[in-house]
């Protein structure tokens, strides 16, 4: 039997095992009704964000539109979520707000993962001064809550959606460094890593070809759980006036604009707040389901 045929047989066998593992994982996942509910919520929110111009009853109200003659109309068949102080349809703005919240979470966690994961791999693989410097800097950042660091950065920078993304990513990467560092310390003791070393593989190849694939599961679970926290923190910063600025239909900004009229005129604040709760709940349920399926512990 030729080497090419043997390698093809091994690859086919490996693919079958992976497909079987995926089927088992999906079977365990769908048995958890709350996880399915979380996945359904996230798919609905993603669909709402993508199709916002087509499903919003008044898409133009997502921009700088003023209709003072319709200001503060209560929920009705014409405006299911009522209107805000400028006469804009709250439902349309809530639907468009999903775009900003999901974009915020995606960008923040992408930056955090791209910074934190390589640093965690390097710290876990290289002993001595390099590892000590990386982990001591990480400990300094972890000593302060992420939201406090984000507040400090956004106060220095001018308030905007872009700046709040950078500010939150600035405080979020250490969590991924700490997570991957712990996983790397554990995985690098395995036999396949020692075999790669004996074969002369470089440390970079060992880090990204041998260790990183075995860290994917906890990283995915943490990303899923963090999506909800990032959306909540972003809405909080916008509520304080440090995030997206009017007339951007950001959920936190909408709640901030309507809070001065509570409790009499409640709908401009309550419905964006419910959207935040709904989305965060979906990501938390999905993350818990993935954690059970992948059998990982994430702190």
Short mmCIF file of N, CA, C and O in Angstrom, two decimals, residues 219-280:
data_model
loop_
_atom_site.label_atom_id
_atom_site.label_comp_id
_atom_site.label_asym_id
_atom_site.label_seq_id
_atom_site.Cartn_x
_atom_site.Cartn_y
_atom_site.Cartn_z
N UNK A 219 -12.27 28.65 24.51
CA UNK A 219 -12.32 29.98 23.92
C UNK A 219 -13.70 30.26 23.34
O UNK A 219 -14.27 31.34 23.53
N UNK A 220 -14.27 29.28 22.63
CA UNK A 220 -15.60 29.45 22.03
C UNK A 220 -16.65 29.67 23.11
O UNK A 220 -17.52 30.55 23.00
N UNK A 221 -16.58 28.88 24.17
CA UNK A 221 -17.56 29.02 25.26
C UNK A 221 -17.44 30.39 25.91
O UNK A 221 -18.45 31.06 26.16
N UNK A 222 -16.21 30.84 26.15
CA UNK A 222 -16.03 32.16 26.79
C UNK A 222 -16.51 33.28 25.88
O UNK A 222 -17.12 34.24 26.35
N UNK A 223 -16.25 33.18 24.59
CA UNK A 223 -16.73 34.20 23.65
C UNK A 223 -18.24 34.29 23.70
O UNK A 223 -18.83 35.38 23.75
N UNK A 224 -18.90 33.14 23.69
CA UNK A 224 -20.37 33.12 23.71
C UNK A 224 -20.92 33.76 24.98
O UNK A 224 -21.87 34.56 24.93
N UNK A 225 -20.32 33.42 26.11
CA UNK A 225 -20.77 34.02 27.37
C UNK A 225 -20.44 35.51 27.44
O UNK A 225 -21.23 36.31 27.96
N UNK A 226 -19.28 35.89 26.89
CA UNK A 226 -18.87 37.29 26.95
C UNK A 226 -19.69 38.19 26.03
O UNK A 226 -19.76 39.41 26.26
N UNK A 227 -20.29 37.62 24.99
CA UNK A 227 -21.09 38.44 24.07
C UNK A 227 -22.18 39.19 24.84
O UNK A 227 -22.40 40.39 24.63
N UNK A 228 -22.86 38.48 25.73
CA UNK A 228 -23.91 39.11 26.51
C UNK A 228 -23.37 40.19 27.43
O UNK A 228 -23.95 41.28 27.55
N UNK A 229 -22.22 39.91 28.08
CA UNK A 229 -21.63 40.89 28.99
C UNK A 229 -21.17 42.14 28.24
O UNK A 229 -21.31 43.27 28.75
N UNK A 230 -20.61 41.96 27.05
CA UNK A 230 -20.14 43.11 26.27
C UNK A 230 -21.32 43.97 25.84
O UNK A 230 -21.26 45.21 25.90
N UNK A 231 -22.40 43.33 25.39
CA UNK A 231 -23.59 44.09 24.98
C UNK A 231 -24.15 44.87 26.16
O UNK A 231 -24.52 46.05 26.04
N UNK A 232 -24.19 44.24 27.33
CA UNK A 232 -24.70 44.92 28.52
C UNK A 232 -23.79 46.08 28.92
O UNK A 232 -24.27 47.18 29.24
N UNK A 233 -22.48 45.86 28.90
CA UNK A 233 -21.54 46.92 29.26
C UNK A 233 -21.59 48.07 28.24
O UNK A 233 -21.54 49.24 28.62
N UNK A 234 -21.71 47.72 26.96
CA UNK A 234 -21.80 48.75 25.94
C UNK A 234 -23.04 49.59 26.09
O UNK A 234 -23.01 50.82 25.93
N UNK A 235 -24.16 48.94 26.40
CA UNK A 235 -25.41 49.68 26.63
C UNK A 235 -25.27 50.59 27.85
O UNK A 235 -25.78 51.72 27.86
N UNK A 236 -24.55 50.12 28.87
CA UNK A 236 -24.33 50.95 30.05
C UNK A 236 -23.51 52.19 29.75
O UNK A 236 -23.82 53.28 30.23
N UNK A 237 -22.45 52.03 28.95
CA UNK A 237 -21.63 53.18 28.59
C UNK A 237 -22.40 54.17 27.73
O UNK A 237 -22.28 55.39 27.90
N UNK A 238 -23.22 53.65 26.81
CA UNK A 238 -24.05 54.54 25.99
C UNK A 238 -25.09 55.25 26.85
O UNK A 238 -25.40 56.42 26.62
N UNK A 239 -25.62 54.54 27.84
CA UNK A 239 -26.58 55.15 28.76
C UNK A 239 -25.97 56.34 29.49
O UNK A 239 -26.63 57.35 29.75
N UNK A 240 -24.68 56.22 29.81
CA UNK A 240 -23.98 57.30 30.52
C UNK A 240 -23.52 58.41 29.58
O UNK A 240 -22.92 59.39 30.03
N UNK A 241 -23.77 58.24 28.28
CA UNK A 241 -23.37 59.25 27.32
C UNK A 241 -21.96 59.11 26.80
O UNK A 241 -21.44 60.01 26.15
N UNK A 242 -21.32 57.95 27.07
CA UNK A 242 -19.93 57.75 26.67
C UNK A 242 -19.79 56.85 25.45
O UNK A 242 -18.68 56.59 25.00
N UNK A 243 -20.92 56.35 24.94
CA UNK A 243 -20.88 55.46 23.79
C UNK A 243 -21.45 56.12 22.54
O UNK A 243 -21.11 57.25 22.21
N UNK A 244 -22.32 55.38 21.86
CA UNK A 244 -22.95 55.91 20.65
C UNK A 244 -23.76 57.16 20.99
O UNK A 244 -24.41 57.23 22.02
N UNK A 245 -23.69 58.12 20.10
CA UNK A 245 -24.35 59.41 20.34
C UNK A 245 -25.62 59.53 19.49
O UNK A 245 -25.73 58.95 18.42
N UNK A 246 -26.62 60.28 20.01
CA UNK A 246 -27.85 60.52 19.23
C UNK A 246 -27.49 61.17 17.88
O UNK A 246 -26.53 61.94 17.80
N UNK A 247 -28.24 60.85 16.82
CA UNK A 247 -29.49 60.07 16.80
C UNK A 247 -29.29 58.58 16.54
O UNK A 247 -30.22 57.90 16.09
N UNK A 248 -28.09 58.03 16.80
CA UNK A 248 -27.84 56.61 16.59
C UNK A 248 -28.82 55.78 17.42
O UNK A 248 -28.95 56.01 18.64
N UNK A 249 -29.52 54.81 16.81
CA UNK A 249 -30.50 54.02 17.56
C UNK A 249 -29.85 52.91 18.38
O UNK A 249 -30.16 51.73 18.22
N UNK A 250 -28.95 53.30 19.26
CA UNK A 250 -28.32 52.35 20.17
C UNK A 250 -29.24 52.14 21.37
O UNK A 250 -29.83 53.10 21.88
N UNK A 251 -29.35 50.91 21.85
CA UNK A 251 -30.28 50.60 22.95
C UNK A 251 -29.95 51.40 24.20
O UNK A 251 -30.86 51.92 24.85
N UNK A 252 -28.69 51.52 24.56
CA UNK A 252 -28.32 52.28 25.74
C UNK A 252 -28.64 53.76 25.59
O UNK A 252 -29.12 54.41 26.52
N UNK A 253 -28.37 54.31 24.40
CA UNK A 253 -28.68 55.71 24.14
C UNK A 253 -30.18 55.97 24.20
O UNK A 253 -30.63 56.99 24.73
N UNK A 254 -30.97 55.05 23.66
CA UNK A 254 -32.42 55.20 23.70
C UNK A 254 -32.95 55.20 25.12
O UNK A 254 -33.83 55.99 25.48
N UNK A 255 -32.40 54.33 25.96
CA UNK A 255 -32.83 54.30 27.36
C UNK A 255 -32.45 55.60 28.07
O UNK A 255 -33.21 56.12 28.89
N UNK A 256 -31.27 56.12 27.75
CA UNK A 256 -30.82 57.36 28.37
C UNK A 256 -31.72 58.53 27.98
O UNK A 256 -32.06 59.37 28.81
N UNK A 257 -32.14 58.58 26.71
CA UNK A 257 -32.99 59.67 26.24
C UNK A 257 -34.37 59.63 26.89
O UNK A 257 -34.99 60.67 27.11
N UNK A 258 -34.86 58.43 27.21
CA UNK A 258 -36.22 58.33 27.74
C UNK A 258 -36.33 58.31 29.24
O UNK A 258 -37.44 58.41 29.79
N UNK A 259 -35.20 58.21 29.95
CA UNK A 259 -35.27 58.01 31.40
C UNK A 259 -35.83 59.23 32.14
O UNK A 259 -36.42 59.08 33.22
N UNK A 260 -35.66 60.42 31.59
CA UNK A 260 -36.12 61.62 32.29
C UNK A 260 -37.64 61.73 32.33
O UNK A 260 -38.19 62.53 33.08
N UNK A 261 -38.34 60.93 31.55
CA UNK A 261 -39.80 60.99 31.50
C UNK A 261 -40.47 59.81 32.21
O UNK A 261 -41.68 59.63 32.10
N UNK A 262 -39.66 58.98 32.89
CA UNK A 262 -40.22 57.87 33.66
C UNK A 262 -40.90 58.42 34.91
O UNK A 262 -40.47 59.44 35.47
N UNK A 263 -41.93 57.77 35.47
CA UNK A 263 -42.57 56.56 34.93
C UNK A 263 -43.75 56.84 34.00
O UNK A 263 -44.35 55.93 33.49
N UNK A 264 -44.08 58.11 33.79
CA UNK A 264 -45.28 58.43 33.00
C UNK A 264 -45.14 57.95 31.57
O UNK A 264 -45.99 57.21 31.05
N UNK A 265 -44.06 58.35 30.91
CA UNK A 265 -43.81 57.92 29.53
C UNK A 265 -42.73 56.85 29.59
O UNK A 265 -41.53 57.14 29.57
N UNK A 266 -43.15 55.61 29.68
CA UNK A 266 -42.24 54.51 29.97
C UNK A 266 -41.72 53.78 28.73
O UNK A 266 -40.65 53.16 28.76
N UNK A 267 -42.46 53.83 27.63
CA UNK A 267 -42.13 52.97 26.49
C UNK A 267 -40.79 53.28 25.80
O UNK A 267 -40.13 52.36 25.32
N UNK A 268 -40.32 54.55 25.71
CA UNK A 268 -39.02 54.76 25.07
C UNK A 268 -37.84 54.15 25.83
O UNK A 268 -36.77 53.95 25.27
N UNK A 269 -38.04 53.87 27.12
CA UNK A 269 -36.99 53.29 27.94
C UNK A 269 -37.16 51.79 28.13
O UNK A 269 -36.19 51.02 28.06
N UNK A 270 -38.39 51.35 28.35
CA UNK A 270 -38.65 49.95 28.69
C UNK A 270 -38.34 49.02 27.52
O UNK A 270 -37.69 47.98 27.70
N UNK A 271 -38.77 49.36 26.32
CA UNK A 271 -38.60 48.43 25.19
C UNK A 271 -37.13 48.25 24.79
O UNK A 271 -36.71 47.10 24.56
N UNK A 272 -36.31 49.30 24.73
CA UNK A 272 -34.87 49.04 24.50
C UNK A 272 -34.24 48.24 25.63
O UNK A 272 -33.37 47.39 25.38
N UNK A 273 -34.68 48.49 26.88
CA UNK A 273 -34.16 47.71 28.00
C UNK A 273 -34.52 46.25 27.89
O UNK A 273 -33.70 45.37 28.18
N UNK A 274 -35.74 45.96 27.45
CA UNK A 274 -36.15 44.57 27.25
C UNK A 274 -35.35 43.92 26.13
O UNK A 274 -35.03 42.73 26.21
N UNK A 275 -35.01 44.69 25.10
CA UNK A 275 -34.19 44.16 24.01
C UNK A 275 -32.81 43.75 24.52
O UNK A 275 -32.28 42.69 24.14
N UNK A 276 -32.22 44.57 25.39
CA UNK A 276 -30.92 44.23 25.99
C UNK A 276 -31.04 42.95 26.81
O UNK A 276 -30.22 42.03 26.68
N UNK A 277 -32.04 42.88 27.67
CA UNK A 277 -32.24 41.69 28.52
C UNK A 277 -32.46 40.44 27.68
O UNK A 277 -31.90 39.38 27.96
N UNK A 278 -33.27 40.57 26.64
CA UNK A 278 -33.60 39.46 25.75
C UNK A 278 -32.33 38.92 25.08
O UNK A 278 -32.09 37.70 25.05
N UNK A 279 -31.50 39.81 24.57
CA UNK A 279 -30.29 39.39 23.86
C UNK A 279 -29.26 38.80 24.82
O UNK A 279 -28.65 37.76 24.52
N UNK A 280 -29.05 39.44 25.96
CA UNK A 280 -28.10 38.92 26.94
C UNK A 280 -28.53 37.55 27.45
O UNK A 280 -27.70 36.63 27.60
#
